[in-house]
Amino acid sequence: MALPTSVKLFEMAPRDGLQNEPGNSVPTATKIALVERLANAGITHIEAASFVSPKWVPQMGDAAEVMAGIKRQPGVVYSALTPNLKGLENALTVGVEEVAVFGAASEAFSQKNINCSIAESLTRFEPVLDRARDVGVRVRGYVSCVLGCPYEGEIAPHKVAEVAKALYEMGCYEVSLGDTIGVGTPLSAKRMIEAVQQQVPIEFLAAHFHDTYGMALANLYAVMEEGVSVIDTATAGLGGCPYAKGASGNVATEDVLYLLEGLGIETGIDLQAVIDTGYWITSELGRKPSAKVALAKGPSR
Ligand code: HMG
Ligand code: MG
């Protein structure tokens, strides 16, 4: 299949990127500034916060303040994770227009991450979807561990397809497929997409690949050949999941933009502005971007 002519990037740095930072070390104002800088760079979909239990993920404890503090730009979607009704109700108090529920293709990961089985999680998501529909809020769905699990190892593609189908049929407008620990390779990624697209049309699928083994760009190319045209990325390659020890961040926005530009695929995003944002946020965190393209090009002066 031909590569897509345009690709939508969904930016994860403020949520997936920062959720693994210790305690509540990142000031609310820094989180807000990060979201605003990303929007200024031309990114139109930003996962800005997470309405999860602050006991589980302390760094996301200021989700309401972050969402309320962002100076919103027209045409930009600011989304947030909401694992249950409580999360959704909290998110609604600060006027979200889009939220996301997150499940897994692995029983063990589901237990560790959201403290329930896959079946229980799907039952828990139903009222979130119902309430969101009532108030006109769009819901995205995630499936974690689509190419491997830190506790169970290999995950069968049909298991991923089953959970993706359940989320889609429940009303998720898009299902994002997470290689949570970044262990996939192009062949396993392709096989997984082939199985999932038999249950969910390819235009409703997104690739959410972490780059632990350095395979994310190759895997993205492989799934774009299958027709995937929505990609989750994190500026500077920030992040990791608190319940997937050792997993590194999402594939870097800078690296994906460089790949897409080289392929002549439109995104409407300013690569240099993203690079500068990556240098700024990593300096706030006391390190350097892990994006190869950012390191090669450097910040603008
Ligand atoms: P639980 O303990 O089973 O929930 O946690 P509960 O309903 O029994 O409630 C226990 C306590 O939590 C209660 O407080 C609730 O009020 C509170 P207490 O009475 O003890 O004081 N609580 C909440 N507080 C704030 N917001 C809420 C909320 N819900 C309950 N929404 C729960 C279940 C899902 C809440 C918990 O397991 C949790 O928060 N997990 C979050 C884990 C997480 O954030 N993981 C990282 C994000 S997922 C990810 O990174 C993967 C992804 O990137 C894709 C990929 O890479 O694969 C998306
Ligand atoms: Mg993730």
mmCIF file of C-alpha atoms and ligand atoms in Angstrom:
data_model
loop_
_atom_site.group_PDB
_atom_site.id
_atom_site.type_symbol
_atom_site.label_atom_id
_atom_site.label_comp_id
_atom_site.label_asym_id
_atom_site.label_seq_id
_atom_site.Cartn_x
_atom_site.Cartn_y
_atom_site.Cartn_z
ATOM 1 C CA MET A 1 0.000 0.000 0.000
ATOM 2 C CA ALA A 2 1.185 3.557 -0.747
ATOM 3 C CA LEU A 3 2.278 5.736 2.150
ATOM 4 C CA PRO A 4 -0.298 8.283 3.398
ATOM 5 C CA THR A 5 -0.111 11.786 1.871
ATOM 6 C CA SER A 6 -0.654 13.488 5.205
ATOM 7 C CA VAL A 7 -0.151 12.364 8.774
ATOM 8 C CA LYS A 8 -1.676 13.650 12.004
ATOM 9 C CA LEU A 9 0.741 13.836 14.914
ATOM 10 C CA PHE A 10 -0.655 13.523 18.441
ATOM 11 C CA GLU A 11 1.787 15.102 20.871
ATOM 12 C CA MET A 12 2.383 13.220 24.133
ATOM 13 C CA ALA A 13 5.175 15.164 25.869
ATOM 14 C CA PRO A 14 3.030 16.939 28.484
ATOM 15 C CA ARG A 15 1.379 13.664 29.565
ATOM 16 C CA ASP A 16 3.300 10.509 28.591
ATOM 17 C CA GLY A 17 6.454 12.630 28.515
ATOM 18 C CA LEU A 18 6.189 14.057 32.018
ATOM 19 C CA GLN A 19 4.179 11.432 33.936
ATOM 20 C CA ASN A 20 7.313 9.487 34.826
ATOM 21 C CA GLU A 21 9.161 12.455 36.333
ATOM 22 C CA PRO A 22 9.576 11.980 40.094
ATOM 23 C CA GLY A 23 7.025 13.281 42.600
ATOM 24 C CA ASN A 24 5.438 16.522 41.536
ATOM 25 C CA SER A 25 8.765 17.997 40.519
ATOM 26 C CA VAL A 26 7.631 19.805 37.374
ATOM 27 C CA PRO A 27 5.943 23.132 38.168
ATOM 28 C CA THR A 28 2.422 23.641 36.828
ATOM 29 C CA ALA A 29 3.564 26.789 34.990
ATOM 30 C CA THR A 30 6.221 24.759 33.133
ATOM 31 C CA LYS A 31 3.618 22.210 32.036
ATOM 32 C CA ILE A 32 1.342 24.974 30.786
ATOM 33 C CA ALA A 33 4.214 26.681 28.947
ATOM 34 C CA LEU A 34 5.150 23.362 27.313
ATOM 35 C CA VAL A 35 1.633 22.851 25.961
ATOM 36 C CA GLU A 36 1.492 26.433 24.683
ATOM 37 C CA ARG A 37 4.891 26.183 22.966
ATOM 38 C CA LEU A 38 3.866 22.936 21.260
ATOM 39 C CA ALA A 39 0.687 24.568 19.956
ATOM 40 C CA ASN A 40 2.722 27.549 18.738
ATOM 41 C CA ALA A 41 4.909 25.123 16.764
ATOM 42 C CA GLY A 42 1.816 24.077 14.797
ATOM 43 C CA ILE A 43 0.901 20.898 16.656
ATOM 44 C CA THR A 44 -2.881 20.499 16.589
ATOM 45 C CA HIS A 45 -3.401 17.514 18.931
ATOM 46 C CA ILE A 46 -1.838 17.625 22.374
ATOM 47 C CA GLU A 47 -2.384 15.262 25.292
ATOM 48 C CA ALA A 48 -2.033 17.913 27.946
ATOM 49 C CA ALA A 49 -2.792 16.172 31.253
ATOM 50 C CA SER A 50 -3.987 13.041 33.009
ATOM 51 C CA PHE A 51 -6.898 12.821 35.464
ATOM 52 C CA VAL A 52 -5.670 9.691 37.216
ATOM 53 C CA SER A 53 -5.221 9.067 40.917
ATOM 54 C CA PRO A 54 -2.485 11.378 42.266
ATOM 55 C CA LYS A 55 -1.491 8.513 44.571
ATOM 56 C CA TRP A 56 -0.666 6.436 41.502
ATOM 57 C CA VAL A 57 0.938 9.174 39.400
ATOM 58 C CA PRO A 58 1.820 12.205 41.567
ATOM 59 C CA GLN A 59 3.275 14.182 38.667
ATOM 60 C CA MET A 60 -0.169 14.447 37.034
ATOM 61 C CA GLY A 61 -1.822 15.651 40.264
ATOM 62 C CA ASP A 62 -2.191 19.200 38.936
ATOM 63 C CA ALA A 63 -4.132 18.139 35.816
ATOM 64 C CA ALA A 64 -7.029 20.499 36.532
ATOM 65 C CA GLU A 65 -4.718 23.487 37.060
ATOM 66 C CA VAL A 66 -2.817 22.663 33.873
ATOM 67 C CA MET A 67 -5.952 22.324 31.761
ATOM 68 C CA ALA A 68 -7.464 25.494 33.241
ATOM 69 C CA GLY A 69 -4.253 27.474 32.789
ATOM 70 C CA ILE A 70 -3.602 26.786 29.100
ATOM 71 C CA LYS A 71 -4.271 29.720 26.780
ATOM 72 C CA ARG A 72 -6.124 27.714 24.163
ATOM 73 C CA GLN A 73 -5.684 28.287 20.480
ATOM 74 C CA PRO A 74 -8.491 27.739 17.997
ATOM 75 C CA GLY A 75 -8.018 24.583 15.963
ATOM 76 C CA VAL A 76 -5.941 22.850 18.643
ATOM 77 C CA VAL A 77 -7.328 19.892 20.583
ATOM 78 C CA TYR A 78 -6.161 19.622 24.202
ATOM 79 C CA SER A 79 -6.882 16.124 25.446
ATOM 80 C CA ALA A 80 -6.510 14.342 28.795
ATOM 81 C CA LEU A 81 -6.478 10.794 30.131
ATOM 82 C CA THR A 82 -9.546 9.793 32.163
ATOM 83 C CA PRO A 83 -9.448 6.172 33.373
ATOM 84 C CA ASN A 84 -12.875 6.288 35.037
ATOM 85 C CA LEU A 85 -15.931 8.466 35.677
ATOM 86 C CA LYS A 86 -14.213 10.305 38.510
ATOM 87 C CA GLY A 87 -11.434 11.323 36.125
ATOM 88 C CA LEU A 88 -13.936 12.404 33.496
ATOM 89 C CA GLU A 89 -15.983 14.470 35.974
ATOM 90 C CA ASN A 90 -12.806 16.211 37.164
ATOM 91 C CA ALA A 91 -11.815 16.888 33.563
ATOM 92 C CA LEU A 92 -15.245 18.297 32.735
ATOM 93 C CA THR A 93 -14.933 20.915 35.475
ATOM 94 C CA VAL A 94 -12.115 22.511 33.454
ATOM 95 C CA GLY A 95 -13.830 22.224 30.093
ATOM 96 C CA VAL A 96 -12.118 19.433 28.179
ATOM 97 C CA GLU A 97 -13.332 18.708 24.655
ATOM 98 C CA GLU A 98 -11.572 15.377 24.305
ATOM 99 C CA VAL A 99 -10.482 12.648 26.717
ATOM 100 C CA ALA A 100 -8.972 9.169 26.489
ATOM 101 C CA VAL A 101 -9.524 5.848 28.220
ATOM 102 C CA PHE A 102 -6.679 3.360 28.370
ATOM 103 C CA GLY A 103 -6.782 -0.401 28.426
ATOM 104 C CA ALA A 104 -4.299 -3.132 27.632
ATOM 105 C CA ALA A 105 -3.913 -6.302 25.620
ATOM 106 C CA SER A 106 -2.135 -7.904 28.588
ATOM 107 C CA GLU A 107 -3.963 -8.985 31.764
ATOM 108 C CA ALA A 108 -0.918 -8.489 33.964
ATOM 109 C CA PHE A 109 -0.258 -4.984 32.666
ATOM 110 C CA SER A 110 -3.929 -4.058 33.068
ATOM 111 C CA GLN A 111 -3.741 -5.088 36.737
ATOM 112 C CA LYS A 112 -0.520 -3.172 37.382
ATOM 113 C CA ASN A 113 -1.538 -0.056 35.475
ATOM 114 C CA ILE A 114 -5.208 0.406 36.288
ATOM 115 C CA ASN A 115 -5.782 -2.160 39.028
ATOM 116 C CA CYS A 116 -8.360 -4.294 37.227
ATOM 117 C CA SER A 117 -8.700 -7.000 34.577
ATOM 118 C CA ILE A 118 -9.164 -6.229 30.890
ATOM 119 C CA ALA A 119 -12.847 -7.184 31.101
ATOM 120 C CA GLU A 120 -13.377 -5.014 34.193
ATOM 121 C CA SER A 121 -11.629 -2.095 32.494
ATOM 122 C CA LEU A 122 -13.962 -2.301 29.514
ATOM 123 C CA THR A 123 -16.958 -2.332 31.879
ATOM 124 C CA ARG A 124 -15.497 0.715 33.650
ATOM 125 C CA PHE A 125 -15.042 2.584 30.364
ATOM 126 C CA GLU A 126 -18.715 2.181 29.320
ATOM 127 C CA PRO A 127 -20.086 4.882 31.655
ATOM 128 C CA VAL A 128 -17.163 7.155 30.726
ATOM 129 C CA LEU A 129 -18.112 6.824 27.063
ATOM 130 C CA ASP A 130 -21.825 7.319 27.857
ATOM 131 C CA ARG A 131 -21.246 10.442 29.920
ATOM 132 C CA ALA A 132 -18.796 11.846 27.375
ATOM 133 C CA ARG A 133 -21.315 11.293 24.591
ATOM 134 C CA ASP A 134 -23.999 13.108 26.616
ATOM 135 C CA VAL A 135 -21.802 16.175 27.016
ATOM 136 C CA GLY A 136 -20.330 16.115 23.509
ATOM 137 C CA VAL A 137 -16.779 15.137 24.474
ATOM 138 C CA ARG A 138 -14.834 12.895 22.098
ATOM 139 C CA VAL A 139 -13.104 9.829 23.523
ATOM 140 C CA ARG A 140 -9.914 8.240 22.263
ATOM 141 C CA GLY A 141 -8.991 4.700 23.323
ATOM 142 C CA TYR A 142 -5.575 3.211 24.012
ATOM 143 C CA VAL A 143 -4.469 -0.380 23.970
ATOM 144 C CA SER A 144 -1.156 -0.932 25.776
ATOM 145 C CA CYS A 145 1.358 -3.727 25.275
ATOM 146 C CA VAL A 146 0.378 -4.357 21.653
ATOM 147 C CA LEU A 147 3.848 -5.683 20.764
ATOM 148 C CA GLY A 148 4.915 -7.096 24.111
ATOM 149 C CA CYS A 149 4.352 -6.831 27.839
ATOM 150 C CA PRO A 150 6.893 -6.270 30.623
ATOM 151 C CA TYR A 151 5.177 -8.998 32.679
ATOM 152 C CA GLU A 152 3.789 -11.468 30.112
ATOM 153 C CA GLY A 153 6.260 -11.178 27.229
ATOM 154 C CA GLU A 154 4.783 -11.769 23.786
ATOM 155 C CA ILE A 155 1.220 -10.679 23.123
ATOM 156 C CA ALA A 156 -0.860 -12.334 20.407
ATOM 157 C CA PRO A 157 -2.092 -9.929 17.680
ATOM 158 C CA HIS A 158 -5.643 -11.329 17.994
ATOM 159 C CA LYS A 159 -5.708 -10.227 21.655
ATOM 160 C CA VAL A 160 -4.831 -6.668 20.597
ATOM 161 C CA ALA A 161 -7.512 -6.804 17.900
ATOM 162 C CA GLU A 162 -10.110 -7.962 20.434
ATOM 163 C CA VAL A 163 -9.483 -5.056 22.830
ATOM 164 C CA ALA A 164 -9.212 -2.508 19.998
ATOM 165 C CA LYS A 165 -12.543 -3.721 18.617
ATOM 166 C CA ALA A 166 -14.214 -3.408 22.024
ATOM 167 C CA LEU A 167 -12.998 0.184 22.410
ATOM 168 C CA TYR A 168 -14.060 1.082 18.876
ATOM 169 C CA GLU A 169 -17.495 -0.465 19.259
ATOM 170 C CA MET A 170 -17.928 1.325 22.571
ATOM 171 C CA GLY A 171 -17.578 4.619 20.702
ATOM 172 C CA CYS A 172 -13.898 5.570 20.791
ATOM 173 C CA TYR A 173 -13.357 7.728 17.706
ATOM 174 C CA GLU A 174 -9.768 6.485 17.382
ATOM 175 C CA VAL A 175 -7.836 3.597 18.890
ATOM 176 C CA SER A 176 -4.168 4.193 19.617
ATOM 177 C CA LEU A 177 -2.026 1.078 19.689
ATOM 178 C CA GLY A 178 0.737 1.303 22.272
ATOM 179 C CA ASP A 179 4.071 -0.461 22.076
ATOM 180 C CA THR A 180 4.449 0.501 25.717
ATOM 181 C CA ILE A 181 7.918 -0.971 26.165
ATOM 182 C CA GLY A 182 9.187 -0.414 22.627
ATOM 183 C CA VAL A 183 10.074 -4.024 21.872
ATOM 184 C CA GLY A 184 8.395 -4.341 18.473
ATOM 185 C CA THR A 185 10.103 -4.745 15.122
ATOM 186 C CA PRO A 186 8.696 -3.867 11.679
ATOM 187 C CA LEU A 187 7.471 -7.405 11.066
ATOM 188 C CA SER A 188 5.707 -7.762 14.416
ATOM 189 C CA ALA A 189 4.227 -4.263 14.032
ATOM 190 C CA LYS A 190 2.911 -5.134 10.562
ATOM 191 C CA ARG A 191 1.402 -8.410 11.746
ATOM 192 C CA MET A 192 -0.286 -6.681 14.651
ATOM 193 C CA ILE A 193 -1.797 -3.976 12.389
ATOM 194 C CA GLU A 194 -2.971 -6.613 9.920
ATOM 195 C CA ALA A 195 -4.854 -8.377 12.722
ATOM 196 C CA VAL A 196 -6.316 -5.193 14.195
ATOM 197 C CA GLN A 197 -7.491 -3.752 10.895
ATOM 198 C CA GLN A 198 -9.668 -6.782 10.365
ATOM 199 C CA GLN A 199 -11.698 -5.511 13.338
ATOM 200 C CA VAL A 200 -11.233 -1.727 13.189
ATOM 201 C CA PRO A 201 -10.889 0.247 9.930
ATOM 202 C CA ILE A 202 -7.325 1.462 9.467
ATOM 203 C CA GLU A 203 -8.339 5.154 9.381
ATOM 204 C CA PHE A 204 -9.405 4.880 13.032
ATOM 205 C CA LEU A 205 -6.078 3.472 14.217
ATOM 206 C CA ALA A 206 -3.074 5.344 15.595
ATOM 207 C CA ALA A 207 0.473 4.147 16.311
ATOM 208 C CA HIS A 208 1.856 4.928 19.782
ATOM 209 C CA PHE A 209 5.357 3.530 19.794
ATOM 210 C CA HIS A 210 7.907 3.917 22.555
ATOM 211 C CA ASP A 211 11.513 3.832 21.395
ATOM 212 C CA THR A 212 13.226 1.674 24.021
ATOM 213 C CA TYR A 213 15.004 -0.540 21.483
ATOM 214 C CA GLY A 214 15.432 2.189 18.835
ATOM 215 C CA MET A 215 12.933 0.497 16.521
ATOM 216 C CA ALA A 216 10.123 3.050 16.622
ATOM 217 C CA LEU A 217 10.899 4.853 13.348
ATOM 218 C CA ALA A 218 11.282 1.589 11.455
ATOM 219 C CA ASN A 219 8.043 0.311 12.987
ATOM 220 C CA LEU A 220 6.233 3.510 12.070
ATOM 221 C CA TYR A 221 7.386 3.222 8.474
ATOM 222 C CA ALA A 222 6.098 -0.338 8.418
ATOM 223 C CA VAL A 223 2.648 0.583 9.728
ATOM 224 C CA MET A 224 2.393 3.652 7.484
ATOM 225 C CA GLU A 225 2.841 1.232 4.594
ATOM 226 C CA GLU A 226 -0.216 -0.546 5.987
ATOM 227 C CA GLY A 227 -2.150 2.741 5.907
ATOM 228 C CA VAL A 228 -1.769 4.129 9.437
ATOM 229 C CA SER A 229 -1.840 7.950 9.274
ATOM 230 C CA VAL A 230 -2.025 8.996 12.946
ATOM 231 C CA ILE A 231 1.161 8.883 15.019
ATOM 232 C CA ASP A 232 1.688 9.640 18.709
ATOM 233 C CA THR A 233 5.036 11.297 19.449
ATOM 234 C CA ALA A 234 6.729 13.139 22.307
ATOM 235 C CA THR A 235 8.937 16.173 21.831
ATOM 236 C CA ALA A 236 12.527 15.449 22.876
ATOM 237 C CA GLY A 237 11.573 11.763 23.177
ATOM 238 C CA LEU A 238 10.427 12.443 26.728
ATOM 239 C CA GLY A 239 8.768 9.896 28.885
ATOM 240 C CA GLY A 240 8.045 6.401 29.951
ATOM 241 C CA CYS A 241 5.307 4.610 31.807
ATOM 242 C CA PRO A 242 5.506 4.336 35.612
ATOM 243 C CA TYR A 243 4.116 0.787 35.331
ATOM 244 C CA ALA A 244 6.566 -0.392 32.645
ATOM 245 C CA LYS A 245 9.954 -0.191 34.326
ATOM 246 C CA GLY A 246 12.861 0.584 32.020
ATOM 247 C CA ALA A 247 10.659 1.648 29.108
ATOM 248 C CA SER A 248 11.842 4.845 27.488
ATOM 249 C CA GLY A 249 9.830 7.670 25.966
ATOM 250 C CA ASN A 250 7.641 7.845 22.920
ATOM 251 C CA VAL A 251 9.355 8.172 19.586
ATOM 252 C CA ALA A 252 10.562 11.778 19.366
ATOM 253 C CA THR A 253 8.401 14.287 17.515
ATOM 254 C CA GLU A 254 11.530 15.820 15.953
ATOM 255 C CA ASP A 255 12.672 12.483 14.489
ATOM 256 C CA VAL A 256 9.227 11.635 13.110
ATOM 257 C CA LEU A 257 8.883 15.103 11.565
ATOM 258 C CA TYR A 258 12.246 14.716 9.836
ATOM 259 C CA LEU A 259 11.207 11.295 8.513
ATOM 260 C CA LEU A 260 7.874 12.614 7.258
ATOM 261 C CA GLU A 261 9.438 15.690 5.656
ATOM 262 C CA GLY A 262 11.880 13.419 3.843
ATOM 263 C CA LEU A 263 8.965 11.363 2.552
ATOM 264 C CA GLY A 264 7.113 14.489 1.397
ATOM 265 C CA ILE A 265 4.307 13.874 3.900
ATOM 266 C CA GLU A 266 2.490 16.965 5.178
ATOM 267 C CA THR A 267 2.059 17.741 8.881
ATOM 268 C CA GLY A 268 1.920 21.546 9.057
ATOM 269 C CA ILE A 269 4.342 21.510 12.008
ATOM 270 C CA ASP A 270 7.470 23.693 12.302
ATOM 271 C CA LEU A 271 10.352 21.279 12.982
ATOM 272 C CA GLN A 272 12.757 23.945 14.278
ATOM 273 C CA ALA A 273 10.129 25.265 16.712
ATOM 274 C CA VAL A 274 9.674 21.725 18.054
ATOM 275 C CA ILE A 275 13.450 21.299 18.372
ATOM 276 C CA ASP A 276 13.652 24.555 20.341
ATOM 277 C CA THR A 277 10.776 23.450 22.570
ATOM 278 C CA GLY A 278 12.563 20.147 23.183
ATOM 279 C CA TYR A 279 15.753 21.939 24.230
ATOM 280 C CA TRP A 280 13.779 24.250 26.494
ATOM 281 C CA ILE A 281 11.789 21.531 28.311
ATOM 282 C CA THR A 282 14.781 19.229 28.742
ATOM 283 C CA SER A 283 16.836 22.096 30.173
ATOM 284 C CA GLU A 284 13.994 22.625 32.666
ATOM 285 C CA LEU A 285 14.365 18.924 33.562
ATOM 286 C CA GLY A 286 18.153 19.124 33.687
ATOM 287 C CA ARG A 287 19.018 17.063 30.615
ATOM 288 C CA LYS A 288 19.263 17.043 26.822
ATOM 289 C CA PRO A 289 16.709 15.947 24.213
ATOM 290 C CA SER A 290 17.040 12.312 23.177
ATOM 291 C CA ALA A 291 15.777 13.163 19.672
ATOM 292 C CA LYS A 292 18.603 12.452 17.228
ATOM 293 C CA VAL A 293 17.387 15.161 14.861
ATOM 294 C CA ALA A 294 17.374 17.725 17.691
ATOM 295 C CA LEU A 295 20.960 16.795 18.593
ATOM 296 C CA ALA A 296 22.044 16.986 14.952
ATOM 297 C CA LYS A 297 20.405 20.306 14.159
ATOM 298 C CA GLY A 298 20.722 22.024 17.544
ATOM 299 C CA PRO A 299 18.555 24.831 18.894
ATOM 300 C CA SER A 300 18.146 28.070 16.925
ATOM 301 C CA ARG A 301 20.024 31.062 18.320
HETATM 302 P P1 HMG B 1 -8.075 2.161 42.227
HETATM 303 O O1 HMG B 1 -7.270 2.349 43.454
HETATM 304 O O2 HMG B 1 -8.408 0.765 41.798
HETATM 305 O O3 HMG B 1 -9.398 3.048 42.238
HETATM 306 O O4 HMG B 1 -7.306 2.881 41.031
HETATM 307 P P2 HMG B 1 -10.570 3.174 43.234
HETATM 308 O O5 HMG B 1 -11.762 3.515 42.396
HETATM 309 O O6 HMG B 1 -10.639 1.997 44.160
HETATM 310 O O7 HMG B 1 -10.178 4.484 44.087
HETATM 311 C C1 HMG B 1 -9.102 4.500 45.013
HETATM 312 C C2 HMG B 1 -8.766 5.934 45.375
HETATM 313 O O8 HMG B 1 -8.347 6.654 44.206
HETATM 314 C C3 HMG B 1 -9.948 6.724 45.906
HETATM 315 O O9 HMG B 1 -9.423 7.708 46.800
HETATM 316 C C4 HMG B 1 -10.471 7.441 44.696
HETATM 317 O O10 HMG B 1 -11.189 8.608 44.999
HETATM 318 C C5 HMG B 1 -9.199 7.769 43.966
HETATM 319 P P3 HMG B 1 -9.384 7.478 48.405
HETATM 320 O O11 HMG B 1 -10.810 7.208 48.770
HETATM 321 O O12 HMG B 1 -8.483 6.272 48.616
HETATM 322 O O13 HMG B 1 -8.816 8.748 48.921
HETATM 323 N N1 HMG B 1 -9.401 7.887 42.514
HETATM 324 C C6 HMG B 1 -9.075 8.993 41.800
HETATM 325 N N2 HMG B 1 -8.510 10.154 42.144
HETATM 326 C C7 HMG B 1 -8.334 11.059 41.145
HETATM 327 N N3 HMG B 1 -8.670 10.814 39.860
HETATM 328 C C8 HMG B 1 -9.230 9.658 39.488
HETATM 329 C C9 HMG B 1 -9.453 8.687 40.491
HETATM 330 N N4 HMG B 1 -9.971 7.440 40.457
HETATM 331 C C10 HMG B 1 -9.941 6.976 41.707
HETATM 332 N N5 HMG B 1 -9.537 9.438 38.210
HETATM 333 C C11 HMG B 1 -7.151 3.979 38.912
HETATM 334 C C12 HMG B 1 -7.793 2.862 39.713
HETATM 335 C C13 HMG B 1 -7.425 3.736 37.459
HETATM 336 C C14 HMG B 1 -7.717 5.312 39.360
HETATM 337 C C15 HMG B 1 -5.621 3.935 39.227
HETATM 338 O O14 HMG B 1 -5.166 2.657 38.977
HETATM 339 C C16 HMG B 1 -4.852 4.928 38.420
HETATM 340 O O15 HMG B 1 -4.973 6.135 38.596
HETATM 341 N N6 HMG B 1 -4.028 4.432 37.467
HETATM 342 C C17 HMG B 1 -3.312 5.321 36.585
HETATM 343 C C18 HMG B 1 -2.135 4.657 36.004
HETATM 344 C C19 HMG B 1 -1.499 5.575 35.004
HETATM 345 O O16 HMG B 1 -1.758 6.783 34.950
HETATM 346 N N7 HMG B 1 -0.620 5.002 34.168
HETATM 347 C C20 HMG B 1 0.071 5.757 33.157
HETATM 348 C C21 HMG B 1 -0.826 6.175 32.025
HETATM 349 S S1 HMG B 1 -1.176 4.868 30.879
HETATM 350 C C22 HMG B 1 0.184 4.855 29.820
HETATM 351 O O17 HMG B 1 1.137 5.558 30.032
HETATM 352 C C23 HMG B 1 0.124 4.004 28.576
HETATM 353 C C24 HMG B 1 -0.185 4.805 27.308
HETATM 354 O O18 HMG B 1 0.779 5.828 27.127
HETATM 355 C C25 HMG B 1 -0.184 3.875 26.097
HETATM 356 C C26 HMG B 1 1.093 3.014 26.006
HETATM 357 O O19 HMG B 1 2.202 3.553 25.976
HETATM 358 O O20 HMG B 1 0.906 1.800 25.994
HETATM 359 C C27 HMG B 1 -1.564 5.488 27.374
HETATM 360 MG MG MG B 2 2.708 5.545 26.241
#
